[in-house]
CSV table of C-alpha atoms in Angstrom, one decimal:
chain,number,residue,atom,x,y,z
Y,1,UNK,CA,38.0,-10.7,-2.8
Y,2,UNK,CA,37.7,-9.6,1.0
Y,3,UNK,CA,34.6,-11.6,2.8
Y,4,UNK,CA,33.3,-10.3,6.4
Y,5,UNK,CA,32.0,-12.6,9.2
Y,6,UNK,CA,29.3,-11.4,11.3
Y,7,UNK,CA,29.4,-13.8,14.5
Y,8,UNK,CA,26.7,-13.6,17.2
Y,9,UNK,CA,26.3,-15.9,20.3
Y,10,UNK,CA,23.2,-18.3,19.3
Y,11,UNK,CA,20.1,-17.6,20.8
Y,12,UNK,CA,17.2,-19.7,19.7
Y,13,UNK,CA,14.6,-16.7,20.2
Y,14,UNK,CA,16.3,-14.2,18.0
Y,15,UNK,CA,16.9,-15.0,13.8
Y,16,UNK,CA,18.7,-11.3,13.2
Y,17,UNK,CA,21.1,-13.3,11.3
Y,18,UNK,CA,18.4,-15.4,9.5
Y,19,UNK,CA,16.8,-12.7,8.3
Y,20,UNK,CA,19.5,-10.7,7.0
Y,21,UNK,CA,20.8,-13.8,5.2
Y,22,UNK,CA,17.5,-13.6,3.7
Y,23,UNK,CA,17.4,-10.3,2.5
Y,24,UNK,CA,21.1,-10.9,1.0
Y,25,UNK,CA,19.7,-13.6,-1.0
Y,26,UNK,CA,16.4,-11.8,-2.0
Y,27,UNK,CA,18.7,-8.8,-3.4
Y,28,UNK,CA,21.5,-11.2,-5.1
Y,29,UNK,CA,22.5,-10.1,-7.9
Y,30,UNK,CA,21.2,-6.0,-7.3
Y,31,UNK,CA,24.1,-3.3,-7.6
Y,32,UNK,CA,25.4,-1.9,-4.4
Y,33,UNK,CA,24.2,-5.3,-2.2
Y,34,UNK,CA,27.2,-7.1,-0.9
Y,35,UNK,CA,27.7,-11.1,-2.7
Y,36,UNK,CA,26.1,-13.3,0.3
Y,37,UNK,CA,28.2,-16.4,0.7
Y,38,UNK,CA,26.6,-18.6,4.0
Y,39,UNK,CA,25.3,-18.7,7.4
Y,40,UNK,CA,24.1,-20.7,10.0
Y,41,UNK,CA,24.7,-21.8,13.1
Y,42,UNK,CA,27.1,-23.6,15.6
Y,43,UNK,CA,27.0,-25.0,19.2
Y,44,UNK,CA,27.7,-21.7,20.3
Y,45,UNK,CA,27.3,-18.8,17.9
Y,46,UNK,CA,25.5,-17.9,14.7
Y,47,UNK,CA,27.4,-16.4,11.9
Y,48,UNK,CA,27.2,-14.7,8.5
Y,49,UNK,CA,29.6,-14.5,6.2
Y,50,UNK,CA,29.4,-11.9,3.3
Y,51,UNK,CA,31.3,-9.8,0.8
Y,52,UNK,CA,33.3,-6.6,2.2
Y,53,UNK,CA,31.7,-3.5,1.1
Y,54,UNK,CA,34.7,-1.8,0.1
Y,55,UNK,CA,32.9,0.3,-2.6
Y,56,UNK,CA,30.3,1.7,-0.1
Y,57,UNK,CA,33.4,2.1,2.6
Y,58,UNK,CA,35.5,4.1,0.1
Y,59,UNK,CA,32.3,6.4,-0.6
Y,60,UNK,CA,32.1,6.9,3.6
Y,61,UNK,CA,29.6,4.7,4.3
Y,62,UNK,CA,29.7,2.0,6.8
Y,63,UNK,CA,27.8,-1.1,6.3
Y,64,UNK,CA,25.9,-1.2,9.9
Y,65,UNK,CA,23.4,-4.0,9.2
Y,66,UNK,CA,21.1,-4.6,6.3
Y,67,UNK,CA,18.4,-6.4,8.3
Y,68,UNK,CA,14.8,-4.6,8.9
Y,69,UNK,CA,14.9,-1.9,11.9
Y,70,UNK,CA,11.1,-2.9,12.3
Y,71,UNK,CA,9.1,-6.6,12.1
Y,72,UNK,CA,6.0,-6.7,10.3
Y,73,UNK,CA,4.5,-6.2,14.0
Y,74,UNK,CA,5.6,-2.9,14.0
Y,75,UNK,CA,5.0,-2.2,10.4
Y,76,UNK,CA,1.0,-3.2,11.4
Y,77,UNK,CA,1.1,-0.8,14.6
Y,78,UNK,CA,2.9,1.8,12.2
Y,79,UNK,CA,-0.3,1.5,9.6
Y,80,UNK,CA,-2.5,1.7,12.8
Y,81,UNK,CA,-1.2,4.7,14.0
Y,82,UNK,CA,-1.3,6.5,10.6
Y,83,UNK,CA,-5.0,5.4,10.2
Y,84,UNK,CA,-5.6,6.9,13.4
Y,85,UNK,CA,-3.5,10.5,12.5
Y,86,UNK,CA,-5.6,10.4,9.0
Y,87,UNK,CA,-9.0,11.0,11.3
Y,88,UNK,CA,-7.6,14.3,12.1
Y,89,UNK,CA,-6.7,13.0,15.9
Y,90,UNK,CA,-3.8,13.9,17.1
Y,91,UNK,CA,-1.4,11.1,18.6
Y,92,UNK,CA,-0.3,12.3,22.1
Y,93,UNK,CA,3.3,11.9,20.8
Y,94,UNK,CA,3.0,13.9,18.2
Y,95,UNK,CA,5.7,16.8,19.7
Y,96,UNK,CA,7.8,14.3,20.8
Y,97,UNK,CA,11.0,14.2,19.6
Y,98,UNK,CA,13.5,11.9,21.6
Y,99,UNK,CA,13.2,7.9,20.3
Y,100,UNK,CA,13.1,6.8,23.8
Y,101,UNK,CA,10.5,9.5,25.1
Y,102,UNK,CA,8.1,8.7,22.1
Y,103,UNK,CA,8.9,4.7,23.2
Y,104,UNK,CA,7.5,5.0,26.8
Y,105,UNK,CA,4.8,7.4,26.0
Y,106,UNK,CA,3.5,4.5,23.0
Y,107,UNK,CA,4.6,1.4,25.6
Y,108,UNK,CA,2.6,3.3,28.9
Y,109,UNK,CA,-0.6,4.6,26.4
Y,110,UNK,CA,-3.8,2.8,26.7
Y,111,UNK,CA,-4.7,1.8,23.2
Y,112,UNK,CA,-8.9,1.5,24.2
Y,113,UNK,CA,-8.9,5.3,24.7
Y,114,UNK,CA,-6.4,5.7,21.3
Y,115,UNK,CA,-9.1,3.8,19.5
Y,116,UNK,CA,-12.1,4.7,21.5
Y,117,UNK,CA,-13.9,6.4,18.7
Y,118,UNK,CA,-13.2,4.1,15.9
Y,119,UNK,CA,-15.5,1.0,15.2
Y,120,UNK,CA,-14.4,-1.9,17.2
Y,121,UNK,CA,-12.7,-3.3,14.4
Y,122,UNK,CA,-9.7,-1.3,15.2
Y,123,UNK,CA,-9.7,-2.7,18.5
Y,124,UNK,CA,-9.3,-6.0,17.1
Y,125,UNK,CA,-6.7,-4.9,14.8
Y,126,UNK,CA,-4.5,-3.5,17.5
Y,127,UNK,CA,-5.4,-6.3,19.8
Y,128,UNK,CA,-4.4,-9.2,17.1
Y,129,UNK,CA,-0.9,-7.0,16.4
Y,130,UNK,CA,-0.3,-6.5,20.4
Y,131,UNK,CA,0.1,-10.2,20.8
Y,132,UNK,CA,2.5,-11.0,18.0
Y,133,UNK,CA,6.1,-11.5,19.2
Y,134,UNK,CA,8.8,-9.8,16.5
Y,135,UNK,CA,9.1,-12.2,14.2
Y,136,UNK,CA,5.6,-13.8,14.1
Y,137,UNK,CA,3.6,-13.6,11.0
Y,138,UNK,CA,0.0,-11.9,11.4
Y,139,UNK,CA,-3.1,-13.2,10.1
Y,140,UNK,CA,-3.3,-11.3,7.1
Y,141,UNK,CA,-6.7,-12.4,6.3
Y,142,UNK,CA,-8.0,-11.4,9.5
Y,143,UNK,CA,-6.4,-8.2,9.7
Y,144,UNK,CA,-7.3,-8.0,6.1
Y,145,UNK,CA,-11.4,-8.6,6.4
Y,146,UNK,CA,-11.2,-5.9,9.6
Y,147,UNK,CA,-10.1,-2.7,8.1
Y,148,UNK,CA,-12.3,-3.7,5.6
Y,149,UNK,CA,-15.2,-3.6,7.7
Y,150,UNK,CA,-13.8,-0.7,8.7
Y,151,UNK,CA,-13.6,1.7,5.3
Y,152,UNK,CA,-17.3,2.8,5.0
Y,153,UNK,CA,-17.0,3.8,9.4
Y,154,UNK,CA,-13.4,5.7,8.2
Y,155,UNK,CA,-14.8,7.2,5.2
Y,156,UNK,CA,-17.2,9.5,7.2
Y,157,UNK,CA,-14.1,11.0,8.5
Y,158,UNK,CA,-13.7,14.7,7.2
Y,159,UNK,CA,-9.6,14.4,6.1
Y,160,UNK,CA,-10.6,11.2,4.6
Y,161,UNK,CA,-13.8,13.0,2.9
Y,162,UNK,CA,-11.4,15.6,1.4
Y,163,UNK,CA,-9.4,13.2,-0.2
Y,164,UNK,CA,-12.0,11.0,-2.0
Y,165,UNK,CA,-13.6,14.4,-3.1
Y,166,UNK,CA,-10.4,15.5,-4.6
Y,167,UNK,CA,-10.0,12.2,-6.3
Y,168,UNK,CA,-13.4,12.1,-7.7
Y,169,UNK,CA,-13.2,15.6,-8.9
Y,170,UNK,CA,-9.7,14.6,-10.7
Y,171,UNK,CA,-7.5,17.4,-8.8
């Protein structure tokens, strides 16, 4: 058996490690996940250490990193968007197609005027999401009871209209 160690200096604001230790043991067990065997933390460095993929290296893959791309922050601003694109607005990045163009245009755009025609429940969404750090966890409940309050506002919105027609008609 062949074990790989990934070793990262420690850094007490960032849990990459943690969190891809976590998803190793969430998926233990599951076909084509690599055996997780510890982690943790020394003086000086975190580490991981887990089973080689030689299987997915002999297909041509190459195991990059099996922790999320995106926190649940960015999954929340993600939902916010789409709400917003399902109102038949269009984003002002929505021709963009460089990652770090469509980065600065979201990090420089004044969310008020993005939201500006929503009820000001979406303001307190996106405001509640915009102070979260990466790995924070959100107040679901909160977020929760404002899009709520926001469904009967969103339904008057004509996509939105279309699709609750065509799902009452039974198409």
């Amino acid at each position: 058996m062949k074990v790989v160690s990934n070793i990262q200096p420690a850094n007490p604001d960032v849990h990459y490690l943690n969190i891809e230790a976590s998803v190793l043991k969430d998926v233990r067990g599951e076909a084509h996940f690599p055996r997780f065997y510890s982690h943790g933390r020394t003086d000086t460095h975190d580490y991981l250490v887990m089973e080689l993929l030689e299987s997915l290296h002999q297909a041509g893959y190459l195991h990059r990193d099996i922790k999320p791309d995106a926190g649940r922050r960015d999954d929340l601003i993600s939902l916010l968007y789409t709400l917003i694109e399902l109102t038949m607005i269009e984003l002002p990045w929505k021709n963009v197609h460089g990652c770090q163009e469509m980065a600065n245009i979201k990090l420089q755009m004044d969310h008020h005027i993005l939201t500006k025609d929503f009820p000001g429940e979406f303001q307190q969404f996106f405001n509640h999401i915009r102070q979260l750090r990466k790995l924070d966890k959100p107040d679901y409940r909160f977020l929760h009871s404002v899009l709520c309050n926001c469904i009967s506002v969103c339904m008057s919105f004509p996509l939105l209209q279309r699709i609750a027609e065509k799902k009452n008609s039974g198409k």
